[in-house]
């Protein structure tokens, strides 16, 4: 995993495979070799640590069906935009649930620190702009995110 300076990355990129890190000073750096692997996530966190709570990851996710995990972003809000299909975001605040259903072009904000899960009804695609510092994931096995720890 490495961050690429935009001067050396003058080509189109697919945000499904090469996310972009938005950092301090309005910087935007493609993240080459990113993967949802503990070692890569650790390397990414170390590479962007200086951006602190201001750093953001921009990525597109494709899928369908229920999400496999709860997640929370304590360092900041997350913007989720439905690009295609239909997506339901379920939030859990102290055991109280709310849901937001999104169609193409619609968006919602997951507030900092709020546990949420994403379900895609049929083939769907979402764009996420996420505060990555301290992000936590828990399996979606318990009735509440706290039950999965």
PDB file of C-alpha atoms in Angstrom:
ATOM      1  CA  UNK A   1       0.000   0.000   0.000  1.00  0.00           C
ATOM      2  CA  UNK A   2       1.294   3.431  -0.871  1.00  0.00           C
ATOM      3  CA  UNK A   3      -0.042   6.946  -1.372  1.00  0.00           C
ATOM      4  CA  UNK A   4       0.648   8.352  -4.823  1.00  0.00           C
ATOM      5  CA  UNK A   5       1.335  12.027  -5.550  1.00  0.00           C
ATOM      6  CA  UNK A   6      -1.164  13.315  -8.102  1.00  0.00           C
ATOM      7  CA  UNK A   7       1.658  14.636 -10.316  1.00  0.00           C
ATOM      8  CA  UNK A   8       2.726  11.028 -10.886  1.00  0.00           C
ATOM      9  CA  UNK A   9      -0.811   9.680 -11.238  1.00  0.00           C
ATOM     10  CA  UNK A  10      -2.205  11.494 -14.259  1.00  0.00           C
ATOM     11  CA  UNK A  11      -4.631   8.772 -15.299  1.00  0.00           C
ATOM     12  CA  UNK A  12      -8.213   7.780 -14.656  1.00  0.00           C
ATOM     13  CA  UNK A  13      -8.750   5.518 -11.664  1.00  0.00           C
ATOM     14  CA  UNK A  14     -11.568   3.289 -10.524  1.00  0.00           C
ATOM     15  CA  UNK A  15     -12.603   4.244  -6.968  1.00  0.00           C
ATOM     16  CA  UNK A  16     -13.707   0.623  -6.492  1.00  0.00           C
ATOM     17  CA  UNK A  17     -10.093  -0.554  -6.538  1.00  0.00           C
ATOM     18  CA  UNK A  18      -8.049   2.619  -5.917  1.00  0.00           C
ATOM     19  CA  UNK A  19      -9.610   4.780  -3.218  1.00  0.00           C
ATOM     20  CA  UNK A  20      -8.443   8.355  -2.696  1.00  0.00           C
ATOM     21  CA  UNK A  21      -7.299   9.798   0.615  1.00  0.00           C
ATOM     22  CA  UNK A  22      -8.293  13.429   1.211  1.00  0.00           C
ATOM     23  CA  UNK A  23      -5.896  15.060   3.646  1.00  0.00           C
ATOM     24  CA  UNK A  24      -4.746  18.321   5.144  1.00  0.00           C
ATOM     25  CA  UNK A  25      -4.162  21.212   2.782  1.00  0.00           C
ATOM     26  CA  UNK A  26      -6.879  19.900   0.458  1.00  0.00           C
ATOM     27  CA  UNK A  27      -4.566  17.134  -0.722  1.00  0.00           C
ATOM     28  CA  UNK A  28      -5.960  14.164  -2.667  1.00  0.00           C
ATOM     29  CA  UNK A  29      -3.772  11.071  -2.975  1.00  0.00           C
ATOM     30  CA  UNK A  30      -4.734   7.784  -4.628  1.00  0.00           C
ATOM     31  CA  UNK A  31      -4.135   4.769  -2.362  1.00  0.00           C
ATOM     32  CA  UNK A  32      -2.466   2.111  -4.493  1.00  0.00           C
ATOM     33  CA  UNK A  33      -2.645  -1.456  -3.197  1.00  0.00           C
ATOM     34  CA  UNK A  34      -5.440  -0.792  -0.673  1.00  0.00           C
ATOM     35  CA  UNK A  35      -7.209  -3.852   0.737  1.00  0.00           C
ATOM     36  CA  UNK A  36      -9.401  -4.702   3.729  1.00  0.00           C
ATOM     37  CA  UNK A  37      -6.531  -6.591   5.313  1.00  0.00           C
ATOM     38  CA  UNK A  38      -5.203  -5.804   8.829  1.00  0.00           C
ATOM     39  CA  UNK A  39      -1.638  -5.299   7.595  1.00  0.00           C
ATOM     40  CA  UNK A  40      -2.692  -2.952   4.773  1.00  0.00           C
ATOM     41  CA  UNK A  41      -5.080  -1.042   7.060  1.00  0.00           C
ATOM     42  CA  UNK A  42      -2.245  -0.565   9.568  1.00  0.00           C
ATOM     43  CA  UNK A  43       0.065   0.724   6.810  1.00  0.00           C
ATOM     44  CA  UNK A  44      -2.651   3.083   5.539  1.00  0.00           C
ATOM     45  CA  UNK A  45      -3.313   4.421   9.068  1.00  0.00           C
ATOM     46  CA  UNK A  46       0.405   5.046   9.592  1.00  0.00           C
ATOM     47  CA  UNK A  47       0.775   6.769   6.202  1.00  0.00           C
ATOM     48  CA  UNK A  48      -2.069   9.227   6.884  1.00  0.00           C
ATOM     49  CA  UNK A  49      -1.669   9.664  10.658  1.00  0.00           C
ATOM     50  CA  UNK A  50      -0.568  13.307  10.308  1.00  0.00           C
ATOM     51  CA  UNK A  51      -4.010  14.173   8.869  1.00  0.00           C
ATOM     52  CA  UNK A  52      -5.666  13.092  12.123  1.00  0.00           C
ATOM     53  CA  UNK A  53      -9.439  13.496  12.296  1.00  0.00           C
ATOM     54  CA  UNK A  54      -9.446  15.620   9.117  1.00  0.00           C
ATOM     55  CA  UNK A  55      -8.404  12.746   6.815  1.00  0.00           C
ATOM     56  CA  UNK A  56     -11.070  11.117   4.632  1.00  0.00           C
ATOM     57  CA  UNK A  57     -11.219   8.039   2.411  1.00  0.00           C
ATOM     58  CA  UNK A  58     -13.261   8.260  -0.807  1.00  0.00           C
ATOM     59  CA  UNK A  59     -14.304   4.879  -2.178  1.00  0.00           C
ATOM     60  CA  UNK A  60     -17.048   3.157  -4.192  1.00  0.00           C
ATOM     61  CA  UNK A  61     -18.559  -0.129  -2.998  1.00  0.00           C
ATOM     62  CA  UNK A  62     -20.610  -2.482  -5.159  1.00  0.00           C
ATOM     63  CA  UNK A  63     -22.681  -5.328  -3.783  1.00  0.00           C
ATOM     64  CA  UNK A  64     -26.044  -6.737  -2.929  1.00  0.00           C
ATOM     65  CA  UNK A  65     -27.712  -8.184   0.108  1.00  0.00           C
ATOM     66  CA  UNK A  66     -27.367  -7.463   3.802  1.00  0.00           C
ATOM     67  CA  UNK A  67     -24.177  -5.948   5.148  1.00  0.00           C
ATOM     68  CA  UNK A  68     -21.963  -8.264   7.188  1.00  0.00           C
ATOM     69  CA  UNK A  69     -20.852  -5.763   9.827  1.00  0.00           C
ATOM     70  CA  UNK A  70     -21.657  -2.713  11.922  1.00  0.00           C
ATOM     71  CA  UNK A  71     -19.234   0.178  11.708  1.00  0.00           C
ATOM     72  CA  UNK A  72     -18.569   3.430  13.523  1.00  0.00           C
ATOM     73  CA  UNK A  73     -16.354   6.399  12.658  1.00  0.00           C
ATOM     74  CA  UNK A  74     -15.595   8.248  15.925  1.00  0.00           C
ATOM     75  CA  UNK A  75     -13.372  10.895  14.285  1.00  0.00           C
ATOM     76  CA  UNK A  76     -16.025  12.395  12.023  1.00  0.00           C
ATOM     77  CA  UNK A  77     -19.140  12.135   9.919  1.00  0.00           C
ATOM     78  CA  UNK A  78     -19.479   9.836   6.897  1.00  0.00           C
ATOM     79  CA  UNK A  79     -21.295  10.808   3.706  1.00  0.00           C
ATOM     80  CA  UNK A  80     -22.950   7.891   1.857  1.00  0.00           C
ATOM     81  CA  UNK A  81     -24.298   8.443  -1.678  1.00  0.00           C
ATOM     82  CA  UNK A  82     -26.324   5.804  -3.530  1.00  0.00           C
ATOM     83  CA  UNK A  83     -25.075   5.668  -7.118  1.00  0.00           C
ATOM     84  CA  UNK A  84     -27.300   2.830  -8.345  1.00  0.00           C
ATOM     85  CA  UNK A  85     -29.839   0.385  -6.965  1.00  0.00           C
ATOM     86  CA  UNK A  86     -31.365   0.818  -3.529  1.00  0.00           C
ATOM     87  CA  UNK A  87     -29.550   1.028  -0.210  1.00  0.00           C
ATOM     88  CA  UNK A  88     -30.857   1.034   3.371  1.00  0.00           C
ATOM     89  CA  UNK A  89     -28.684   2.483   6.135  1.00  0.00           C
ATOM     90  CA  UNK A  90     -29.581   1.277   9.626  1.00  0.00           C
ATOM     91  CA  UNK A  91     -28.279   3.341  12.548  1.00  0.00           C
ATOM     92  CA  UNK A  92     -28.176   2.262  16.182  1.00  0.00           C
ATOM     93  CA  UNK A  93     -27.947   4.928  18.892  1.00  0.00           C
ATOM     94  CA  UNK A  94     -28.101   3.372  22.363  1.00  0.00           C
ATOM     95  CA  UNK A  95     -30.397   0.602  21.121  1.00  0.00           C
ATOM     96  CA  UNK A  96     -32.719   2.953  19.229  1.00  0.00           C
ATOM     97  CA  UNK A  97     -32.750   2.184  15.510  1.00  0.00           C
ATOM     98  CA  UNK A  98     -33.602   4.348  12.550  1.00  0.00           C
ATOM     99  CA  UNK A  99     -33.380   3.546   8.860  1.00  0.00           C
ATOM    100  CA  UNK A 100     -32.832   5.662   5.782  1.00  0.00           C
ATOM    101  CA  UNK A 101     -33.554   4.242   2.340  1.00  0.00           C
ATOM    102  CA  UNK A 102     -31.595   5.735  -0.554  1.00  0.00           C
ATOM    103  CA  UNK A 103     -32.172   5.582  -4.296  1.00  0.00           C
ATOM    104  CA  UNK A 104     -29.793   6.718  -7.042  1.00  0.00           C
ATOM    105  CA  UNK A 105     -28.481  10.219  -6.388  1.00  0.00           C
ATOM    106  CA  UNK A 106     -29.705  10.311  -2.779  1.00  0.00           C
ATOM    107  CA  UNK A 107     -27.374  10.657   0.189  1.00  0.00           C
ATOM    108  CA  UNK A 108     -27.305  10.576   3.971  1.00  0.00           C
ATOM    109  CA  UNK A 109     -24.798  11.467   6.675  1.00  0.00           C
ATOM    110  CA  UNK A 110     -23.831   8.957   9.344  1.00  0.00           C
ATOM    111  CA  UNK A 111     -22.884  11.128  12.334  1.00  0.00           C
ATOM    112  CA  UNK A 112     -19.542  10.622  14.050  1.00  0.00           C
ATOM    113  CA  UNK A 113     -19.555   7.730  16.503  1.00  0.00           C
ATOM    114  CA  UNK A 114     -22.936   6.303  15.445  1.00  0.00           C
ATOM    115  CA  UNK A 115     -22.987   2.575  14.714  1.00  0.00           C
ATOM    116  CA  UNK A 116     -24.472   1.820  11.301  1.00  0.00           C
ATOM    117  CA  UNK A 117     -24.896  -1.003   8.797  1.00  0.00           C
ATOM    118  CA  UNK A 118     -25.532  -0.916   5.044  1.00  0.00           C
ATOM    119  CA  UNK A 119     -27.940  -3.231   3.220  1.00  0.00           C
ATOM    120  CA  UNK A 120     -28.082  -3.276  -0.578  1.00  0.00           C
ATOM    121  CA  UNK A 121     -31.350  -4.371  -2.142  1.00  0.00           C
ATOM    122  CA  UNK A 122     -30.346  -6.017  -5.401  1.00  0.00           C
ATOM    123  CA  UNK A 123     -27.156  -4.999  -7.197  1.00  0.00           C
ATOM    124  CA  UNK A 124     -26.252  -1.563  -5.847  1.00  0.00           C
ATOM    125  CA  UNK A 125     -23.371   0.845  -5.696  1.00  0.00           C
ATOM    126  CA  UNK A 126     -22.503   3.487  -3.078  1.00  0.00           C
ATOM    127  CA  UNK A 127     -19.909   6.224  -2.810  1.00  0.00           C
ATOM    128  CA  UNK A 128     -18.603   6.732   0.732  1.00  0.00           C
ATOM    129  CA  UNK A 129     -16.553   9.653   2.040  1.00  0.00           C
ATOM    130  CA  UNK A 130     -15.395   8.402   5.412  1.00  0.00           C
ATOM    131  CA  UNK A 131     -13.462   9.738   8.379  1.00  0.00           C
ATOM    132  CA  UNK A 132     -11.123   6.781   8.782  1.00  0.00           C
ATOM    133  CA  UNK A 133      -9.257   7.586  12.011  1.00  0.00           C
ATOM    134  CA  UNK A 134     -10.387   5.115  14.672  1.00  0.00           C
ATOM    135  CA  UNK A 135     -12.968   3.385  12.459  1.00  0.00           C
ATOM    136  CA  UNK A 136     -14.282   0.241  14.138  1.00  0.00           C
ATOM    137  CA  UNK A 137     -16.085  -2.766  12.634  1.00  0.00           C
ATOM    138  CA  UNK A 138     -18.052  -5.455  14.447  1.00  0.00           C
ATOM    139  CA  UNK A 139     -19.718  -8.552  13.033  1.00  0.00           C
ATOM    140  CA  UNK A 140     -23.436  -8.156  12.498  1.00  0.00           C
ATOM    141  CA  UNK A 141     -24.325 -11.152  14.639  1.00  0.00           C
ATOM    142  CA  UNK A 142     -25.776  -9.569  17.771  1.00  0.00           C
ATOM    143  CA  UNK A 143     -28.999  -7.645  18.168  1.00  0.00           C
ATOM    144  CA  UNK A 144     -26.924  -4.494  18.779  1.00  0.00           C
ATOM    145  CA  UNK A 145     -23.413  -3.530  17.682  1.00  0.00           C
ATOM    146  CA  UNK A 146     -22.277  -3.717  21.309  1.00  0.00           C
ATOM    147  CA  UNK A 147     -23.370  -7.390  21.456  1.00  0.00           C
ATOM    148  CA  UNK A 148     -20.797  -8.300  18.810  1.00  0.00           C
ATOM    149  CA  UNK A 149     -17.686  -7.171  20.699  1.00  0.00           C
TER     150      UNK A 149
END
